[in-house]
Coordinates of C-alpha atoms in Angstrom, one line a residue:
X79 CA 84.7 110.2 65.4
X80 CA 82.8 112.9 63.8
X81 CA 84.9 115.8 65.6
X82 CA 82.9 119.2 66.4
X83 CA 84.5 122.0 67.2
X84 CA 83.0 124.4 70.5
X85 CA 81.5 127.2 69.7
X86 CA 81.7 130.8 71.5
X87 CA 78.7 130.5 73.8
X88 CA 80.9 126.9 74.5
X89 CA 83.7 128.8 75.9
X90 CA 82.2 131.5 78.0
X91 CA 80.2 129.1 79.7
X92 CA 83.3 126.9 81.0
X93 CA 84.8 130.1 81.7
X94 CA 82.2 130.7 83.8
X95 CA 82.2 127.1 85.8
X96 CA 86.0 128.3 87.3
X97 CA 85.7 131.3 87.2
X98 CA 87.8 132.4 84.2
X99 CA 87.1 135.2 81.7
X100 CA 89.9 133.5 79.3
X101 CA 92.2 131.2 77.9
X102 CA 94.7 133.2 78.9
X103 CA 94.7 132.7 82.6
X104 CA 94.6 129.5 82.3
X105 CA 98.7 130.5 81.9
X106 CA 98.8 132.7 85.0
X107 CA 101.2 130.7 87.4
X108 CA 103.7 129.8 84.0
X109 CA 106.2 131.8 84.2
X110 CA 106.2 134.3 81.0
X111 CA 109.5 133.1 79.9
X112 CA 108.6 129.8 78.9
X113 CA 105.0 131.3 77.2
X114 CA 104.5 131.0 73.2
X115 CA 104.5 134.8 71.7
X116 CA 104.0 133.7 68.6
X117 CA 103.6 131.2 66.0
X118 CA 106.8 129.1 65.6
X119 CA 108.3 130.3 62.6
X120 CA 110.1 128.4 59.9
X121 CA 108.9 125.0 60.3
X122 CA 109.4 122.2 57.7
X123 CA 106.9 121.8 54.9
X124 CA 104.6 119.2 55.2
X125 CA 105.4 115.2 53.7
X126 CA 104.9 112.7 52.2
X127 CA 104.6 109.2 54.4
X128 CA 107.8 107.6 52.7
X129 CA 109.5 111.2 53.2
X130 CA 108.5 111.2 56.7
X131 CA 109.6 107.4 56.5
X132 CA 112.5 108.5 56.4
X133 CA 113.5 110.8 58.5
X134 CA 112.5 109.5 61.1
X135 CA 114.3 106.1 60.0
X136 CA 117.5 108.7 60.0
X137 CA 116.0 109.4 64.4
X138 CA 116.4 105.8 65.2
X139 CA 119.5 105.0 63.6
X140 CA 121.1 107.9 66.3
X141 CA 120.0 105.1 69.1
X142 CA 121.9 102.1 70.7
X143 CA 119.6 100.0 71.2
X144 CA 120.5 96.8 74.2
X145 CA 120.5 94.3 71.1
X146 CA 123.3 95.7 69.9
X147 CA 126.5 95.2 71.6
X148 CA 127.8 94.2 75.1
X149 CA 125.4 94.6 77.5
X150 CA 125.9 95.3 81.3
X151 CA 122.6 97.9 82.7
X152 CA 120.3 96.6 85.0
X153 CA 118.9 97.5 88.3
X154 CA 115.1 97.2 87.4
X155 CA 114.9 96.4 83.8
X156 CA 116.9 93.6 83.1
X157 CA 117.2 92.0 79.3
X158 CA 116.6 88.6 78.9
X159 CA 115.6 86.7 76.1
X160 CA 111.7 86.3 75.1
X161 CA 110.2 83.5 73.5
X162 CA 108.9 84.2 69.9
X163 CA 106.1 82.4 70.8
X164 CA 105.2 85.2 73.9
X165 CA 104.3 88.1 71.3
X166 CA 102.4 85.5 68.8
X167 CA 99.6 84.3 71.5
X168 CA 99.2 87.6 73.8
X169 CA 98.3 89.6 70.1
X170 CA 95.2 86.7 69.4
X171 CA 92.5 89.3 69.9
X172 CA 91.1 86.9 72.5
X173 CA 94.1 88.5 75.2
X174 CA 95.1 91.7 73.8
X175 CA 91.6 93.9 74.7
X176 CA 91.7 97.2 77.5
X177 CA 88.4 95.4 78.5
X178 CA 87.8 94.1 81.9
X179 CA 86.7 90.8 82.2
X180 CA 84.0 92.2 84.8
X181 CA 81.5 89.8 83.2
X182 CA 82.5 85.9 83.7
X183 CA 80.6 84.4 81.0
X184 CA 82.4 85.8 78.8
X185 CA 86.2 86.4 80.3
X186 CA 86.7 83.0 81.1
X187 CA 90.3 83.1 79.0
X188 CA 91.4 86.0 79.9
X189 CA 90.0 85.3 83.4
X190 CA 91.5 81.7 83.6
X191 CA 95.3 82.9 82.4
X192 CA 95.4 85.7 85.7
X193 CA 94.6 83.3 87.6
X194 CA 97.9 81.4 86.7
X195 CA 100.0 84.8 87.0
X196 CA 98.0 84.9 90.8
X197 CA 99.2 81.1 91.3
X198 CA 103.0 81.7 89.1
X199 CA 104.0 84.9 91.7
X200 CA 102.4 82.7 94.9
X201 CA 104.7 80.6 94.4
X202 CA 107.7 82.1 93.4
X203 CA 107.5 84.4 96.9
X204 CA 106.1 81.9 98.7
X205 CA 102.9 84.1 99.8
X206 CA 99.3 82.0 100.3
X207 CA 97.5 84.8 97.6
X208 CA 99.0 87.5 95.2
X209 CA 96.3 90.6 92.7
X210 CA 96.1 90.3 89.5
X211 CA 99.5 92.5 88.8
X212 CA 100.0 95.7 89.6
X213 CA 102.1 98.5 87.6
X214 CA 105.1 98.5 88.2
X215 CA 107.8 97.3 90.7
X216 CA 108.1 101.4 92.2
X217 CA 104.0 102.0 92.7
X218 CA 103.1 97.8 94.2
X219 CA 106.0 99.3 96.7
X220 CA 104.2 102.4 96.8
X221 CA 100.7 100.8 97.7
X222 CA 102.5 98.7 99.8
X223 CA 103.4 100.8 102.1
X224 CA 99.6 102.2 102.3
X225 CA 98.7 98.6 102.7
X226 CA 101.3 99.0 106.2
X227 CA 99.5 101.3 107.7
X228 CA 96.2 100.9 106.7
X229 CA 96.7 97.7 109.0
X230 CA 98.5 98.8 111.9
X231 CA 96.6 102.2 112.0
X232 CA 97.8 104.5 113.8
X233 CA 101.7 103.6 113.0
X234 CA 102.4 106.7 110.9
X235 CA 106.2 106.2 109.6
X236 CA 107.9 103.0 107.1
X237 CA 111.2 102.2 108.2
X238 CA 113.7 101.2 105.1
X239 CA 116.1 98.8 105.4
X240 CA 119.2 98.1 103.7
X241 CA 119.3 99.6 99.9
X242 CA 116.6 99.6 98.2
X243 CA 116.1 101.1 95.1
X244 CA 115.8 104.9 95.1
X245 CA 113.4 105.4 92.2
X246 CA 111.2 102.3 94.2
X247 CA 111.4 105.6 97.2
X248 CA 110.6 108.2 95.2
X249 CA 107.5 106.9 93.7
X250 CA 106.4 105.5 97.0
X251 CA 107.0 109.0 99.0
X252 CA 105.3 110.9 96.8
X253 CA 101.4 108.5 98.7
X254 CA 102.7 108.7 102.6
X255 CA 103.7 112.7 101.8
X256 CA 100.1 112.7 101.1
X257 CA 98.6 110.3 104.2
X258 CA 101.8 112.4 106.1
X259 CA 102.9 109.4 107.0
X260 CA 107.6 109.2 105.9
X261 CA 110.0 107.2 105.9
X262 CA 112.1 106.8 108.9
X263 CA 115.9 104.7 109.5
X264 CA 115.7 103.2 112.4
X265 CA 112.8 100.2 113.1
X266 CA 110.4 101.6 116.5
X267 CA 106.4 101.4 117.8
X268 CA 106.1 104.2 115.2
X269 CA 106.7 102.2 112.1
X270 CA 103.9 100.4 110.7
X271 CA 106.2 98.2 108.5
X272 CA 109.3 97.8 107.0
X273 CA 111.1 97.3 103.7
X274 CA 114.1 95.4 102.9
X275 CA 115.4 94.5 99.7
X276 CA 115.6 90.8 97.9
X277 CA 118.5 91.0 96.9
X278 CA 119.4 94.6 97.5
X279 CA 119.9 97.5 94.8
X280 CA 123.3 96.7 94.9
X281 CA 123.6 92.9 94.8
X282 CA 123.9 91.9 97.9
X283 CA 121.7 89.8 98.9
X284 CA 120.7 89.7 102.6
X285 CA 119.0 87.2 105.5
X286 CA 115.9 87.6 105.9
X287 CA 116.0 86.2 109.5
X288 CA 116.8 89.1 111.2
X289 CA 114.4 90.7 109.6
X290 CA 112.0 89.2 110.6
X291 CA 113.6 89.3 113.7
X292 CA 113.4 93.2 114.1
X293 CA 109.9 93.5 112.4
X294 CA 108.6 91.4 115.4
X295 CA 110.0 93.4 117.7
X296 CA 108.8 95.8 117.3
X297 CA 105.7 94.7 116.1
X298 CA 105.8 96.0 111.8
X299 CA 105.3 94.0 109.0
X300 CA 107.3 92.6 107.5
X301 CA 107.7 94.5 103.2
X302 CA 110.4 92.7 100.9
X303 CA 111.0 94.0 97.2
X304 CA 112.3 92.3 94.7
X305 CA 113.1 94.6 91.3
X306 CA 114.3 90.6 89.1
X307 CA 112.1 88.4 89.7
X308 CA 113.9 85.8 87.6
X309 CA 116.4 85.8 91.5
X310 CA 113.6 83.6 92.5
X311 CA 114.5 80.5 91.4
X312 CA 117.4 80.7 92.3
X313 CA 116.8 82.1 96.5
X314 CA 115.0 81.1 99.2
X315 CA 111.3 82.2 98.6
X316 CA 111.4 85.2 101.0
X317 CA 108.3 83.4 103.3
X318 CA 109.8 85.0 105.9
X319 CA 107.6 88.9 104.2
X320 CA 103.7 89.5 105.4
X321 CA 104.1 91.5 101.8
X322 CA 106.1 90.9 98.8
X323 CA 106.0 92.9 95.7
X324 CA 108.0 93.9 92.8
X325 CA 109.3 93.5 89.8
X326 CA 108.3 90.9 87.1
X327 CA 108.8 92.2 83.7
X328 CA 112.3 90.4 83.3
X329 CA 109.8 87.1 81.8
X330 CA 107.5 87.9 78.9
X331 CA 107.9 91.8 78.8
X332 CA 111.0 92.7 78.4
X333 CA 112.8 96.2 78.4
X334 CA 110.4 99.1 76.0
X335 CA 112.4 101.7 76.7
X336 CA 111.7 101.5 79.7
X337 CA 107.6 101.1 80.2
X338 CA 105.3 99.4 80.0
X339 CA 106.2 97.0 83.4
X340 CA 105.0 94.6 85.6
X341 CA 105.2 95.5 89.0
X342 CA 103.5 92.0 91.4
X343 CA 101.8 92.0 94.9
X344 CA 101.4 89.2 97.5
X345 CA 101.0 89.2 101.2
X346 CA 99.5 86.6 103.6
X347 CA 96.1 85.4 103.9
X348 CA 94.2 87.6 106.6
X349 CA 95.5 90.9 105.6
X350 CA 94.3 90.0 101.8
X351 CA 90.6 92.5 102.5
X352 CA 93.2 95.4 102.5
X353 CA 95.7 93.7 99.0
X354 CA 94.8 96.6 96.4
X355 CA 94.0 95.5 93.0
X356 CA 92.1 93.0 91.6
X357 CA 91.9 89.2 92.1
X358 CA 91.2 86.3 90.7
X359 CA 89.2 83.7 92.4
X360 CA 88.4 79.8 91.5
X361 CA 84.5 78.8 92.3
X362 CA 82.4 76.4 90.7
X363 CA 79.4 77.8 89.0
X364 CA 75.8 76.6 89.2
X365 CA 76.6 73.0 87.6
X366 CA 79.8 72.2 89.1
X367 CA 81.9 73.1 86.9
X368 CA 84.9 75.0 87.9
X369 CA 85.4 78.3 86.7
X370 CA 87.0 82.1 87.5
X371 CA 85.6 85.1 88.5
X372 CA 86.4 88.3 90.1
X373 CA 87.0 88.5 94.0
X374 CA 86.6 90.3 96.7
X375 CA 85.5 93.5 94.4
X376 CA 83.6 95.7 97.3
X377 CA 87.8 96.3 98.2
X378 CA 88.1 98.1 94.4
X379 CA 87.0 101.4 93.2
X380 CA 84.3 100.8 90.9
X381 CA 82.3 99.5 93.6
X382 CA 83.1 101.2 97.0
X383 CA 84.8 104.6 95.7
X384 CA 86.1 106.6 99.5
X385 CA 86.1 102.5 101.4
X386 CA 88.2 101.0 97.9
X387 CA 92.3 99.9 98.9
X388 CA 93.1 100.8 95.4
X389 CA 92.4 102.8 92.5
X390 CA 93.9 101.1 89.5
X391 CA 91.4 101.1 87.0
X392 CA 94.2 98.8 84.8
X393 CA 96.2 95.5 85.8
X394 CA 98.6 95.4 83.7
X395 CA 96.7 92.0 82.1
X396 CA 98.3 92.1 79.0
X397 CA 101.9 92.5 80.4
X398 CA 100.6 89.2 83.2
X399 CA 99.5 87.5 79.8
X400 CA 103.3 87.7 78.3
X401 CA 104.1 86.6 82.0
X402 CA 102.0 83.7 82.8
X403 CA 103.0 82.6 78.8
X404 CA 106.9 82.9 79.2
X405 CA 106.9 81.5 82.6
X406 CA 104.4 78.8 81.0
X407 CA 107.0 77.8 78.6
X408 CA 110.1 77.2 80.8
X409 CA 108.3 75.2 83.6
X410 CA 109.2 74.7 87.2
X411 CA 111.8 73.5 86.0
X412 CA 113.3 75.4 83.1
X413 CA 112.6 78.7 85.7
X414 CA 115.0 77.3 88.6
X415 CA 117.7 76.7 85.5
X416 CA 117.5 79.3 83.5
X417 CA 117.5 81.5 87.0
X418 CA 120.8 79.4 87.5
X419 CA 122.5 80.3 83.8
X420 CA 122.0 84.1 85.1
X421 CA 124.1 83.5 88.6
X422 CA 126.8 81.8 87.2
X423 CA 126.9 83.8 84.5
X424 CA 127.5 86.9 87.2
X425 CA 130.4 84.7 89.4
X426 CA 131.6 84.4 85.5
X427 CA 131.9 87.9 85.2
X428 CA 133.4 88.0 88.7
X429 CA 135.9 86.0 87.9
X430 CA 136.9 88.0 85.6
X431 CA 136.3 91.6 86.9
X432 CA 138.4 89.5 90.2
X433 CA 141.5 90.2 88.4
X434 CA 141.8 93.0 86.5
X435 CA 143.7 95.7 87.4
X436 CA 141.7 99.0 89.2
X437 CA 138.7 97.4 89.3
X438 CA 136.5 96.2 93.1
X439 CA 134.2 94.1 93.6
X440 CA 132.2 94.8 96.9
X441 CA 129.4 92.2 97.3
X442 CA 130.4 89.6 99.2
X443 CA 127.0 87.6 97.0
X444 CA 124.9 88.2 94.3
X445 CA 122.6 87.0 92.2
X446 CA 122.6 88.4 89.0
X447 CA 124.1 91.6 89.7
X448 CA 126.3 92.9 91.7
X449 CA 128.7 96.7 92.8
X450 CA 132.1 97.1 91.9
X451 CA 134.4 100.4 93.0
X452 CA 136.8 101.5 90.2
X453 CA 139.1 104.4 90.0
X454 CA 137.6 107.0 87.8
X455 CA 134.3 108.6 88.1
X456 CA 132.6 105.3 86.3
X457 CA 129.7 107.7 84.1
X458 CA 133.1 108.5 81.8
X459 CA 134.1 105.3 81.9
X460 CA 130.7 104.5 80.5
X461 CA 131.1 107.4 77.9
X462 CA 134.2 105.9 77.1
X463 CA 132.7 102.4 76.9
X464 CA 129.7 103.4 74.8
X465 CA 131.8 104.7 72.0
X466 CA 133.6 100.9 72.1
X467 CA 129.5 100.3 71.6
X468 CA 129.7 99.2 75.0
X469 CA 126.7 99.5 77.8
X470 CA 128.2 99.1 81.0
X471 CA 126.4 99.3 84.3
X472 CA 124.7 101.7 86.4
X473 CA 127.1 104.7 87.6
X474 CA 126.9 105.5 91.0
X475 CA 130.7 108.1 91.6
X476 CA 133.3 105.7 91.2
X477 CA 131.3 102.4 92.0
X478 CA 129.6 101.1 89.3
X479 CA 126.2 98.1 89.2
X480 CA 126.6 95.6 86.6
X481 CA 124.2 93.0 85.2
X482 CA 124.6 89.8 83.4
X483 CA 122.0 87.6 81.7
X484 CA 121.3 84.4 79.9
X485 CA 122.0 87.1 76.3
X486 CA 125.4 87.2 78.0
X487 CA 128.2 85.7 76.1
X488 CA 132.1 85.1 76.9
X489 CA 132.8 87.3 74.8
X490 CA 130.9 89.8 76.2
X491 CA 132.9 89.5 79.7
X492 CA 136.3 89.0 77.7
X493 CA 135.2 92.7 75.4
X494 CA 133.6 94.7 78.7
X495 CA 136.9 93.8 81.2
X496 CA 139.2 94.6 78.7
X497 CA 138.0 97.6 77.5
X498 CA 137.1 98.5 81.6
X499 CA 140.7 97.9 82.3
X500 CA 142.0 99.9 79.2
X501 CA 139.8 102.9 80.2
X502 CA 141.3 102.8 84.3
X503 CA 144.9 101.6 83.5

């Protein structure tokens, strides 16, 4: 693409349009201490590709990655094994594209994968319909709250029950603030919905039947959020919910320095017209052949901007494809086996920690993640663990949320507990 510089005339026209006389005026709101007064001095000279590559490699070598030792960090992103088949398939040009499949006549492959993704999510959550994916678990929760407010018009609050991921709540709070709504702790008739995490942020597996009764008593919708989708391979599907959302990057996507992630969104069929994002539906063409299309498009911003249920310009299609490939490779039996292995690893860790001096397990139930109480500050403990090439769990004062997966070996558990005891005693 040819670069065309702005002329002085262009700049003056733009200044006039926005009501300023110079570029400096655009920075009036920025404190002077943060403004660059003069060019940066002593910048290094340019270098060749070989030299730059060496510099970048030396910087990268300072990182400590999840694969370099025992790893017990979770809290929303989990270290799982991803088969090489997943990367091979998603790198094919049929899938590795920014094109949105609005034209079904040339997009049947992509649409078929999206439909498969939706079907898997609906099966795991026990919901009747699912959309084509969301950005991540946090924005999925945010959109579910807005959806509840649309359904329960006149109600302004969203109740939060138990331990919900604080980062998810922060993201959702941004949307609620813009809608003059808020999170509350008490369930009453001002609440459009009740949010509960399953398992919760600290790994506890709660009773959803009790939550359902409280929702019904207040006439509120029930939103269930899950940040480890693999747990639904072992736990009962949250069928009690009206809306089920969460994070699905555990399969196919991986950690990737914190992103991209993969949100999922499912609900009861009666609420489908208030659901955000794209939905792929199965249909038949004029010849009676089965096919797939994007359906209920009137909910979306490219059709009805002012009345759209959301403004999602990307449905994380490639990440959804990666999840679908991984889940399909596992199959229903393999998915359940993988979930069982994760739980067994967590039980092994819990059994070993229960015998450790200075450690107390706080959970009564868990899937592959639970919380322990330590006799010392968890953040300081993590620093000492890292010095031993171990990445500990999420630190919360004197508590630590630890997670395991199928990649956690017996030796990893033994090394972690042994070093933890040395630090605490």
